[in-house]
PDB file of C-alpha atoms and ligand atoms in Angstrom:
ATOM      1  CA  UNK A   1      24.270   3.443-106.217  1.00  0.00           C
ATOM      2  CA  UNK A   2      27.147   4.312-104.433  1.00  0.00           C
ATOM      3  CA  UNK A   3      26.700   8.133-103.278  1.00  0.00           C
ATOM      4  CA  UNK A   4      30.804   8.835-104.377  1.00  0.00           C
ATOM      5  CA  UNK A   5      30.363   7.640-107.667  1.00  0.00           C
ATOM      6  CA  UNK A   6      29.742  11.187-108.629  1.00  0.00           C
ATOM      7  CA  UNK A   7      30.491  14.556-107.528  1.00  0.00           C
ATOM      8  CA  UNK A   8      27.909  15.554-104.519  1.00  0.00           C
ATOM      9  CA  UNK A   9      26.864  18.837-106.589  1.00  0.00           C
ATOM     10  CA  UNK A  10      26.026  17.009-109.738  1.00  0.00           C
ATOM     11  CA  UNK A  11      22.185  18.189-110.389  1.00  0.00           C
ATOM     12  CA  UNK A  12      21.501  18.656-113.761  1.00  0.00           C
ATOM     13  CA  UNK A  13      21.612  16.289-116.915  1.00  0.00           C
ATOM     14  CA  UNK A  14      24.552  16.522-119.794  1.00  0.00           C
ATOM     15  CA  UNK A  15      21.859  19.032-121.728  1.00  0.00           C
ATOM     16  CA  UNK A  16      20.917  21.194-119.577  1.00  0.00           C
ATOM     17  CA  UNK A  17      23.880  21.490-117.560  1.00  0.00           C
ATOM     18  CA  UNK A  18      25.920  25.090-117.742  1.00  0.00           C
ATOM     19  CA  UNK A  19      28.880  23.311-115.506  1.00  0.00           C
ATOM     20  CA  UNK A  20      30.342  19.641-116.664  1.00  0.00           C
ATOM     21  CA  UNK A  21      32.690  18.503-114.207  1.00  0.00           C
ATOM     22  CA  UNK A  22      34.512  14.963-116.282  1.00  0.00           C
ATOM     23  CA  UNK A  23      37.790  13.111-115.210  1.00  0.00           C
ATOM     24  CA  UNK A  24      40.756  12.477-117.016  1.00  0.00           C
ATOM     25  CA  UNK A  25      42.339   9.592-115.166  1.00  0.00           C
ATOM     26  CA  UNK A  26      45.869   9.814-116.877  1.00  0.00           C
ATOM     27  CA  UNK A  27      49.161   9.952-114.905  1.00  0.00           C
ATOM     28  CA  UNK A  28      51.877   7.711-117.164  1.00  0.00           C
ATOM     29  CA  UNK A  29      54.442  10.106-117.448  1.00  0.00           C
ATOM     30  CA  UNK A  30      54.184  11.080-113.386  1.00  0.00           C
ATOM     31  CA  UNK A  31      58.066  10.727-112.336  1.00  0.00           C
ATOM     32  CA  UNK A  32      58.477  11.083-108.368  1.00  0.00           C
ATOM     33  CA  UNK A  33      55.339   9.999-107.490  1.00  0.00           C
ATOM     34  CA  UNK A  34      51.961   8.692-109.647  1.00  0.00           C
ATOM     35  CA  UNK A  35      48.804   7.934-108.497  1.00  0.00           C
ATOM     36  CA  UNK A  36      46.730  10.852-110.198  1.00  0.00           C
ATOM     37  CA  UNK A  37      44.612   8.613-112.346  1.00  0.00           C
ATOM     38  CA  UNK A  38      43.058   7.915-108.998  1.00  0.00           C
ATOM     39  CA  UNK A  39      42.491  10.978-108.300  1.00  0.00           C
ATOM     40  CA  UNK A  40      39.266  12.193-109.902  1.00  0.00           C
ATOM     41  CA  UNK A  41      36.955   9.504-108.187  1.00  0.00           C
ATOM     42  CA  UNK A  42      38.982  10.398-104.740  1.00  0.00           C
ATOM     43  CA  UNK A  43      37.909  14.037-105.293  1.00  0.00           C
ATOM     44  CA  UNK A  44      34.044  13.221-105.676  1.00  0.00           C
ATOM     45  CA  UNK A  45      34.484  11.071-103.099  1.00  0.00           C
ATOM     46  CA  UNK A  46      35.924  14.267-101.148  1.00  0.00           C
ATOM     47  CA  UNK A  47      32.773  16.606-102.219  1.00  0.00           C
ATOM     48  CA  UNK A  48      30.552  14.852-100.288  1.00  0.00           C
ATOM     49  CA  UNK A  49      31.638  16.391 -96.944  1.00  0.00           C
ATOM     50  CA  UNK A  50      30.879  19.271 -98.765  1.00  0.00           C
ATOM     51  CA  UNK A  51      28.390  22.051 -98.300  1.00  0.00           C
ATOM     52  CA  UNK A  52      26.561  22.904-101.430  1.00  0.00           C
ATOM     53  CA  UNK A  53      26.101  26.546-100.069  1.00  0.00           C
ATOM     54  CA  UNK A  54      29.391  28.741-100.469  1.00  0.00           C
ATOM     55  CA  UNK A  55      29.778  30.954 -97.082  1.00  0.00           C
ATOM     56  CA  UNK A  56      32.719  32.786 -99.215  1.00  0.00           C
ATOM     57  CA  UNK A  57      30.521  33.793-102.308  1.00  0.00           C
ATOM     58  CA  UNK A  58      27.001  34.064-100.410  1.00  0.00           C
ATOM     59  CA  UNK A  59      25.977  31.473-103.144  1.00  0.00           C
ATOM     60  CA  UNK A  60      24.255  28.230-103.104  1.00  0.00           C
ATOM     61  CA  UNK A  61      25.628  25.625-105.667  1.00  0.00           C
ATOM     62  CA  UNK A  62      21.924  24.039-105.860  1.00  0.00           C
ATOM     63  CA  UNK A  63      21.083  27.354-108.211  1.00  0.00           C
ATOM     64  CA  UNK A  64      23.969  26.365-110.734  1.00  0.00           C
ATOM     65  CA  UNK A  65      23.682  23.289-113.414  1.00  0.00           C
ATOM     66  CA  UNK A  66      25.515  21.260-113.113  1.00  0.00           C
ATOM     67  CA  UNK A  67      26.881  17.591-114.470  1.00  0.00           C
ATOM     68  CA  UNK A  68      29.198  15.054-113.305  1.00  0.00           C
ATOM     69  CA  UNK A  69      30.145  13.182-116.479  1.00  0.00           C
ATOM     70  CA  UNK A  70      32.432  11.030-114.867  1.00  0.00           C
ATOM     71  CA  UNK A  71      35.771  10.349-116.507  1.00  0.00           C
ATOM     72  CA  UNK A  72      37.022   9.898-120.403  1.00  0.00           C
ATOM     73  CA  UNK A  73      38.824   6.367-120.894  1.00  0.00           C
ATOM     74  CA  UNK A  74      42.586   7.075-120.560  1.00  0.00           C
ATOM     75  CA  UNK A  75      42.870   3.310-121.646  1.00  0.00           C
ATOM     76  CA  UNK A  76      45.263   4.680-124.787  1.00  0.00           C
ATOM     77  CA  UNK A  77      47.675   7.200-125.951  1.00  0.00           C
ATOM     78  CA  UNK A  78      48.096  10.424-125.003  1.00  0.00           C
ATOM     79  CA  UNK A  79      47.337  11.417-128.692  1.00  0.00           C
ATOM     80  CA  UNK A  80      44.174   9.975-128.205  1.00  0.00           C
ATOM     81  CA  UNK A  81      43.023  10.984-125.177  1.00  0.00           C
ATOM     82  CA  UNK A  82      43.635  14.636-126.278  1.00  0.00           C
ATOM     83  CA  UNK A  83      41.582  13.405-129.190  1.00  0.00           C
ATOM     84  CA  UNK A  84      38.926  12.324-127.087  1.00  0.00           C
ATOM     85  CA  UNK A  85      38.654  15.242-124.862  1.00  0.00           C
ATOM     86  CA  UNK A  86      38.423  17.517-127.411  1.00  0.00           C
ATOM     87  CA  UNK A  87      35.497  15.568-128.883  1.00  0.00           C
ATOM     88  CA  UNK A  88      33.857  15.981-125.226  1.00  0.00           C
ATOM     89  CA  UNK A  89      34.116  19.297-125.138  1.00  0.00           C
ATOM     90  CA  UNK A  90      32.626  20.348-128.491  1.00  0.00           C
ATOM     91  CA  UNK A  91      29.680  18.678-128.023  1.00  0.00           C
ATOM     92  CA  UNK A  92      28.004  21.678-126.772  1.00  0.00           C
ATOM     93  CA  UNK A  93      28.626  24.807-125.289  1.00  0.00           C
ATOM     94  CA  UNK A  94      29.143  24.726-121.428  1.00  0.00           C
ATOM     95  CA  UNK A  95      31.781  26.090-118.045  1.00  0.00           C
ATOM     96  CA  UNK A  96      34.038  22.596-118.140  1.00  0.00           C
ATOM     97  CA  UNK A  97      35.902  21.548-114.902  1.00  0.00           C
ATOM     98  CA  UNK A  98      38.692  19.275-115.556  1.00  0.00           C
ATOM     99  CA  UNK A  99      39.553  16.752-112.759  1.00  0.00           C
ATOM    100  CA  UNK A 100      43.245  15.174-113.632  1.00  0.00           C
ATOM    101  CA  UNK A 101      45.122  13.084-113.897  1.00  0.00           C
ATOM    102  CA  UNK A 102      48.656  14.307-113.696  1.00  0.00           C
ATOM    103  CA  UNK A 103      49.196  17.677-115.629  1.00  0.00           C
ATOM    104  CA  UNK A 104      49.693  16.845-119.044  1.00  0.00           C
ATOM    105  CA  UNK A 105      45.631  16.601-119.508  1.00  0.00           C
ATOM    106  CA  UNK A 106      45.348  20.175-119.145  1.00  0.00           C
ATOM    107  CA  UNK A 107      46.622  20.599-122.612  1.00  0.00           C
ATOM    108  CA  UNK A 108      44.290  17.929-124.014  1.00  0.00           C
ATOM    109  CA  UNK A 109      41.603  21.000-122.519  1.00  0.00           C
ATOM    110  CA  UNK A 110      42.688  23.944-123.885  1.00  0.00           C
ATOM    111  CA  UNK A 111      43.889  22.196-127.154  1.00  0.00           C
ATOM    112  CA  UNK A 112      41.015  23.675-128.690  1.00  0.00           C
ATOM    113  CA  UNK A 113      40.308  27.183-127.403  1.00  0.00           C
ATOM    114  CA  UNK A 114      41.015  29.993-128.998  1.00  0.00           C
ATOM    115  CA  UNK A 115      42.287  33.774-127.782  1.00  0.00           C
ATOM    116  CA  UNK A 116      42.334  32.905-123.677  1.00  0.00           C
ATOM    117  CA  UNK A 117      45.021  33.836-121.173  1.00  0.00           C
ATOM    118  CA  UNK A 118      46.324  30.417-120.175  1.00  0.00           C
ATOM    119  CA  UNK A 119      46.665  31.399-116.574  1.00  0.00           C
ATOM    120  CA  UNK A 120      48.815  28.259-114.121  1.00  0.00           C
ATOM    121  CA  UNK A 121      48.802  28.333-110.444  1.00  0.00           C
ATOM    122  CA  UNK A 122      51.951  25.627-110.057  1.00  0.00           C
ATOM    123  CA  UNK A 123      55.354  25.338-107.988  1.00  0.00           C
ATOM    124  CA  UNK A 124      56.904  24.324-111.350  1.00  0.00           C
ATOM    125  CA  UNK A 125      57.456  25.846-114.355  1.00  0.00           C
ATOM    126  CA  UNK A 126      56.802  23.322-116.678  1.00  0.00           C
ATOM    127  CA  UNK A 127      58.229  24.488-119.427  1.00  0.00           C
ATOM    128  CA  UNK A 128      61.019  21.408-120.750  1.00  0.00           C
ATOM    129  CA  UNK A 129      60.605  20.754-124.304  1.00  0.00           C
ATOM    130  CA  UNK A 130      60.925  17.351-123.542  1.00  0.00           C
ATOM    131  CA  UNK A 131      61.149  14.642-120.281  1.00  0.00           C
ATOM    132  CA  UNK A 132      61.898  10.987-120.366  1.00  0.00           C
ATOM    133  CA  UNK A 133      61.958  11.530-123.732  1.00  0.00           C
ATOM    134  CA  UNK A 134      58.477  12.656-124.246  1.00  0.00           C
ATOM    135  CA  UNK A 135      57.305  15.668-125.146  1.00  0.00           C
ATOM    136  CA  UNK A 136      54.110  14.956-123.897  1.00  0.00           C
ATOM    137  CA  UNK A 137      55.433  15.020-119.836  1.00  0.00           C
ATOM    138  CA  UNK A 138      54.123  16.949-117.000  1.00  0.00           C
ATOM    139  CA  UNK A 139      56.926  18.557-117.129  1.00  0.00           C
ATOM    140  CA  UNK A 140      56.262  19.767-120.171  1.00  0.00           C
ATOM    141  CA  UNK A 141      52.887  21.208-119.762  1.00  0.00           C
ATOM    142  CA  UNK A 142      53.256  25.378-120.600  1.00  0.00           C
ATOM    143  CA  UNK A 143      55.917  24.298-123.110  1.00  0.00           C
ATOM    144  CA  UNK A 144      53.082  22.474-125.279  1.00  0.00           C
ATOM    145  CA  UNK A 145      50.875  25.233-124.578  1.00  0.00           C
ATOM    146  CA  UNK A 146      53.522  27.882-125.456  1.00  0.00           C
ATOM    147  CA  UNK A 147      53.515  26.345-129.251  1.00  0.00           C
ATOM    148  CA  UNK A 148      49.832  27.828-128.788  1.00  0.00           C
ATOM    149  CA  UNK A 149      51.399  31.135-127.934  1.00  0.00           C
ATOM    150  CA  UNK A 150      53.559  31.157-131.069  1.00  0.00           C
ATOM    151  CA  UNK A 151      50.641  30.394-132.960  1.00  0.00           C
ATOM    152  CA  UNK A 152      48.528  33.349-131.751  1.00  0.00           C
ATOM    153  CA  UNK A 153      46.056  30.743-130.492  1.00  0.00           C
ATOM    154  CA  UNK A 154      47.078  32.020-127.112  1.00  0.00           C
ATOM    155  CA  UNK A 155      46.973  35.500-125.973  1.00  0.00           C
ATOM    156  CA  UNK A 156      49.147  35.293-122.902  1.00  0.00           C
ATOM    157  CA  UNK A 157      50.807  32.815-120.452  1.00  0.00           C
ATOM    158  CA  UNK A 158      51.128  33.772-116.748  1.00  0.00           C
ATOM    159  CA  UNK A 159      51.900  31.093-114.087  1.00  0.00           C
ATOM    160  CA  UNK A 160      51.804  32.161-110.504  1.00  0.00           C
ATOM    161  CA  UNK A 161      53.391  30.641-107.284  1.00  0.00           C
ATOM    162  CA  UNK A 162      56.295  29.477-108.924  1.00  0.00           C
ATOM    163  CA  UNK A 163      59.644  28.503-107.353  1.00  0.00           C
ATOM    164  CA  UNK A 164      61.268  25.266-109.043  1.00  0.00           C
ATOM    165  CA  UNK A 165      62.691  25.084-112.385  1.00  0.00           C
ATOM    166  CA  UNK A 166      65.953  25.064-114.368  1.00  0.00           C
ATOM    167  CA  UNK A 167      68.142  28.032-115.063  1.00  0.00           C
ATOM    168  CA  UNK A 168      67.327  27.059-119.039  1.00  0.00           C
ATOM    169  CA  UNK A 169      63.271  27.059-118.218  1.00  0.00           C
ATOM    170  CA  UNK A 170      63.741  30.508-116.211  1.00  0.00           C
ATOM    171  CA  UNK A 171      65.605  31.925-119.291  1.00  0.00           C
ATOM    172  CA  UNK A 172      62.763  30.542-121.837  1.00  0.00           C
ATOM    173  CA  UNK A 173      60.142  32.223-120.304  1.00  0.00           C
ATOM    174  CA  UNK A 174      62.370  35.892-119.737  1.00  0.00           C
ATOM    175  CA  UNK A 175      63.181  35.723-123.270  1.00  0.00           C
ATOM    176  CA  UNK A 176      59.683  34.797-124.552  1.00  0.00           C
ATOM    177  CA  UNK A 177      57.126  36.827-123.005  1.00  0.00           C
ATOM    178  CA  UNK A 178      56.172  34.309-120.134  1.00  0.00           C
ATOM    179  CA  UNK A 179      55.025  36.385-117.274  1.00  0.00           C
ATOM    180  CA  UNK A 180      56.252  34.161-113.869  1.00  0.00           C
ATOM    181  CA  UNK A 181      55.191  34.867-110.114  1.00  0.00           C
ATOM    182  CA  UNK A 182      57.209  33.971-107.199  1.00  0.00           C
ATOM    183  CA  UNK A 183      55.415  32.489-104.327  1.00  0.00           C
ATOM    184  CA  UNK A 184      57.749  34.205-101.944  1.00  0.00           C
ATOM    185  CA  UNK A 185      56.942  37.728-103.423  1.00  0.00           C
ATOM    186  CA  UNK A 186      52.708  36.316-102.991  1.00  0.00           C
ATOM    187  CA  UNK A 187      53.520  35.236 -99.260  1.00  0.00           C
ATOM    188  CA  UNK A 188      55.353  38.212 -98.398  1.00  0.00           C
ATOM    189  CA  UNK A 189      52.970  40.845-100.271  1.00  0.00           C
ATOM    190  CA  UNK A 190      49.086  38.938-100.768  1.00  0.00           C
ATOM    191  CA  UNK A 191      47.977  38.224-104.328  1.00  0.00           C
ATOM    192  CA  UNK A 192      46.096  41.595-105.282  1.00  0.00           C
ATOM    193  CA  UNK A 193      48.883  43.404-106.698  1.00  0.00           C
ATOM    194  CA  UNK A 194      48.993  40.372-109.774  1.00  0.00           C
ATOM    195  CA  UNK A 195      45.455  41.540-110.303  1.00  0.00           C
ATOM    196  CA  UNK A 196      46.441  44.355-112.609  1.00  0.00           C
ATOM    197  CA  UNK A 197      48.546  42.458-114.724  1.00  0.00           C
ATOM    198  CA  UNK A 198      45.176  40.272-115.771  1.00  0.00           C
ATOM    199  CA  UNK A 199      43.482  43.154-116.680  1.00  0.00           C
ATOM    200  CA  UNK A 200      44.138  43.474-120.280  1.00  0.00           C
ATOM    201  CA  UNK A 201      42.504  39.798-120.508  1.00  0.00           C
ATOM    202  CA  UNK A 202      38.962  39.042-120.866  1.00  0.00           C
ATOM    203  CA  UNK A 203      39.007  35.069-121.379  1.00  0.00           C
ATOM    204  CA  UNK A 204      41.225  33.111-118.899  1.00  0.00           C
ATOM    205  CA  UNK A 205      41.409  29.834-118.305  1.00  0.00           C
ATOM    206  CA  UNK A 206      42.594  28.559-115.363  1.00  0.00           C
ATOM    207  CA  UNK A 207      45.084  25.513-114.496  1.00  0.00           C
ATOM    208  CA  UNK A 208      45.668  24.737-110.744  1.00  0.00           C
ATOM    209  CA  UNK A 209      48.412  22.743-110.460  1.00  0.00           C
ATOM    210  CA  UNK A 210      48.101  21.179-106.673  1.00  0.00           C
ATOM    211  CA  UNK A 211      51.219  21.582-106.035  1.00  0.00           C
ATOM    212  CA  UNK A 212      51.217  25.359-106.076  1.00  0.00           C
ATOM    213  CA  UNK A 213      50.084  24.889-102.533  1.00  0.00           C
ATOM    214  CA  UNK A 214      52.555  24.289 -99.608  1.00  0.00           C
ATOM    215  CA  UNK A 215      53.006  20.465 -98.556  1.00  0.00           C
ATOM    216  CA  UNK A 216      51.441  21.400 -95.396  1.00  0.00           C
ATOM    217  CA  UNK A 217      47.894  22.209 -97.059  1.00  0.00           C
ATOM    218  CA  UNK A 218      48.414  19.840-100.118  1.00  0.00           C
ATOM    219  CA  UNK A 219      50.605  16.647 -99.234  1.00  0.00           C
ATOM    220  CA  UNK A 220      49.170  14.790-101.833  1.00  0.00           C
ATOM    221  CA  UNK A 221      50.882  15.472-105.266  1.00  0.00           C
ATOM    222  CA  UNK A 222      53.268  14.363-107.403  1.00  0.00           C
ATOM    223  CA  UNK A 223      56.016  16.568-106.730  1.00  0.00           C
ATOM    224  CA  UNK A 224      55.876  18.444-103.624  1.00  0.00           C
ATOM    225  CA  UNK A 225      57.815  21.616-102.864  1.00  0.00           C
ATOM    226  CA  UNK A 226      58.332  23.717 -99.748  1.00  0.00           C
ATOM    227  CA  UNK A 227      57.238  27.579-100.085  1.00  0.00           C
ATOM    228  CA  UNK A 228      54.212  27.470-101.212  1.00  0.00           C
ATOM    229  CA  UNK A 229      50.976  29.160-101.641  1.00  0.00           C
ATOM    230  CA  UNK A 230      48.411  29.177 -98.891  1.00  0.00           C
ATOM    231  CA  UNK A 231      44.308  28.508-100.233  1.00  0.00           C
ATOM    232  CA  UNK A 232      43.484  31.229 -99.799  1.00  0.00           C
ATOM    233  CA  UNK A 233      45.429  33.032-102.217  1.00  0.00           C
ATOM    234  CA  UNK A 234      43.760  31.502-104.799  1.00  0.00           C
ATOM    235  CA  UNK A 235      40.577  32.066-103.154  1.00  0.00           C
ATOM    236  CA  UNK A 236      41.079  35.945-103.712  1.00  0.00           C
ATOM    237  CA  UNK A 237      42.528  35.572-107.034  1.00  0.00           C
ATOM    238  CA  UNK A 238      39.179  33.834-108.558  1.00  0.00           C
ATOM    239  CA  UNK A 239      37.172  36.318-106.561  1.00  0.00           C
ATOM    240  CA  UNK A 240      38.798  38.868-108.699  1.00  0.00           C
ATOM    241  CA  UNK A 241      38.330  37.308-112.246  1.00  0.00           C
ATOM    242  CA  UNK A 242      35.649  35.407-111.616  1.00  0.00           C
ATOM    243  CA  UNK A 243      33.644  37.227-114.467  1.00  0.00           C
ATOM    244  CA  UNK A 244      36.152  36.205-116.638  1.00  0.00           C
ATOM    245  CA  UNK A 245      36.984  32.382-116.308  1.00  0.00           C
ATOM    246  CA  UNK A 246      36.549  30.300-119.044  1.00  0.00           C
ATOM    247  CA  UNK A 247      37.376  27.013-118.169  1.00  0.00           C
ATOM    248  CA  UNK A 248      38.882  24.954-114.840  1.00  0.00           C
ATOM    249  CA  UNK A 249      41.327  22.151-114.523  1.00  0.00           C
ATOM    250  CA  UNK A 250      42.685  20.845-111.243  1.00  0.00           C
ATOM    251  CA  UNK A 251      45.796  18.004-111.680  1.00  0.00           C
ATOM    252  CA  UNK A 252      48.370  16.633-109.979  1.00  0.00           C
ATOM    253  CA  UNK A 253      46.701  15.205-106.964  1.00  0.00           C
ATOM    254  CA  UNK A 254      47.529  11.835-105.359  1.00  0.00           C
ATOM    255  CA  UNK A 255      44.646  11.171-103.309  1.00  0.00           C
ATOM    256  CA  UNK A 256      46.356  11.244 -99.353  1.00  0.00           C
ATOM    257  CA  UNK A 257      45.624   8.483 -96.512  1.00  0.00           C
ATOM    258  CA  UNK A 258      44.112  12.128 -94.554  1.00  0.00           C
ATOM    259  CA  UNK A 259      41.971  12.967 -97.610  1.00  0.00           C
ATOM    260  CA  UNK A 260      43.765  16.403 -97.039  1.00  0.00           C
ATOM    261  CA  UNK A 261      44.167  17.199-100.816  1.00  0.00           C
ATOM    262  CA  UNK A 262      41.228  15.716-101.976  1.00  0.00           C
ATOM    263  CA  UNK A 263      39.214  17.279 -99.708  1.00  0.00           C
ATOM    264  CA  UNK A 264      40.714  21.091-100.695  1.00  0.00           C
ATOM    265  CA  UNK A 265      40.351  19.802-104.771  1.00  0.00           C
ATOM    266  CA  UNK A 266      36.897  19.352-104.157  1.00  0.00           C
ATOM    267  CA  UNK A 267      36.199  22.676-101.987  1.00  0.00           C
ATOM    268  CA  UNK A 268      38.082  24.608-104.574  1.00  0.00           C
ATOM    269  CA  UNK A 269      35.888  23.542-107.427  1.00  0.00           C
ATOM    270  CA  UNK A 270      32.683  24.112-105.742  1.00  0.00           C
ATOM    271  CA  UNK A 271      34.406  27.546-105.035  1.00  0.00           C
ATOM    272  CA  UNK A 272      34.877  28.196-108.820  1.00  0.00           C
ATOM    273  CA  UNK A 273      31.915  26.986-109.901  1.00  0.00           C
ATOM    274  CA  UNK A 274      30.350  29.673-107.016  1.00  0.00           C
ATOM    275  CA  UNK A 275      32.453  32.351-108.083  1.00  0.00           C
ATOM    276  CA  UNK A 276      31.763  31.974-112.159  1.00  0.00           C
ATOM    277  CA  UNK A 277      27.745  31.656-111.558  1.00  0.00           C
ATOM    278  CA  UNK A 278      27.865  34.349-108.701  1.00  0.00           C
ATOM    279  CA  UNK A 279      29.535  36.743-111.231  1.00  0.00           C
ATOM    280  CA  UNK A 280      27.008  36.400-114.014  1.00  0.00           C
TER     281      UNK A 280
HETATM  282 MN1  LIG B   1      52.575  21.280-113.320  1.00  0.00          MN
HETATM  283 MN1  LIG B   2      53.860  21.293-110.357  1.00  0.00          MN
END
């Protein structure tokens, strides 16, 4: 058995487990740069330089459930791979962490849940009705999920760190209720003050776009863009709302020569999974 063939804090069965951490190896649509689908296997092979015990949280990850499941066959259409996650995760009731794949799969994970704040961390906004002619692009990611918002499905959207988009994107979310945060105003001010706009929610999912991270800590993603968030910003955010996380998907990686990126993928979901199970 090869030790990176699953994720080093994998210690429970698919039963038991209160934590499933599966792969969606999808990245067709990826424009500047694609690679993603590797990324989910680079990431476990990451978490084994990994401490199971959380100095941050005071918790040790060995008292948590959890499953690798390794990854759902992306060998189709998008259609059905949305089809086949959703399948996954009714199966039973459990915390699921979401390794991507490029960003579109984060949809195929919340496709199903109901009355959540759909909460981004991501340098883009995401929000074109339609790339390359598809309207199922990264690019197009909060769009999809904003149908969700018209439906009610979705209670709010709020994507933090932002600062690329279109003029038309900006204007979408002003006029329809999309709350945005600039990274500049979270580099020049900390993260805290977003905390009490996530009050009024008490289900939030959370999609961490790697990119929301400056090159310099994240060189490995699809579309990089200067100005970005430090780690720790998102570090204090979960902290905050760690009581009320529902779900976890990290995309957009492209596993790096350094194994910078898939080395901070992999710390930051052992640091969810320690914040969710520290706040129960
Ligand atoms: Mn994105
Ligand atoms: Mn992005």
């Amino acid at each position: 058995m090869h030790i990176d063939s699953y994720f080093s804090i994998s210690n429970s069965n698919f039963d038991e487990a209160e934590y499933v951490i599966f792969g969606i190896p999808y990245d067709a649509t990826q424009s500047f740069r694609s690679g993603s689908r590797f990324a989910p296997n680079a990431i476990r092979e990451a978490s084994w330089n990994l401490e199971s015990y959380s100095l941050y949280f005071d918790f040790d990850l060995s008292y948590a459930k959890i499953f690798d499941a390794g990854n759902i066959n992306t060998d189709c259409s998008f259609e059905e791979i949305i089809h086949r996650t959703s399948d996954f995760l009714t199966r039973k009731e459990f915390f699921p962490v979401a390794l991507g794949g490029e960003h579109t799969v984060s949809y195929a994970c919340v496709k199903d849940l109901r009355d959540f704040c759909y909460l981004t961390f991501d340098a883009h906004l995401d929000l074109r009705n339609e790339f390359d002619g598809n309207k199922f692009n990264h690019a197009c990611t909060v769009r999809r999920v904003y149908e969700k918002y018209e439906t009610g499905e979705v209670e709010r959207i709020v994507q933090i760190g932002v600062r690329s988009g279109t003029s038309e994107e900006r204007e979408f979310a002003r006029r329809r209720g999309i709350e945005i945060y600039y990274s500049w105003d979270i580099l020049e001010g900390g993260i805290d003050w977003i905390l009490k706009r996530l009050e009024p929610y008490d289900r939030i999912y959370i999609s961490l776009d790697m990119d929301v991270f400056d090159p310099a800590f994240a060189p490995g993603v699809s579309a990089p863009e200067p100005f970005g968030l430090h780690p720790i910003h998102f570090l204090r955010l979960i902290d905050e709302i760690s009581d009320r996380i529902v779900g976890f998907d990290v995309v957009e990686v492209i596993p790096d020569g350094e194994k910078i990126t898939q080395m901070l993928a992999a710390k930051i979901v052992g640091e969810v999974i320690s914040a969710v199970h520290s706040s129960i």
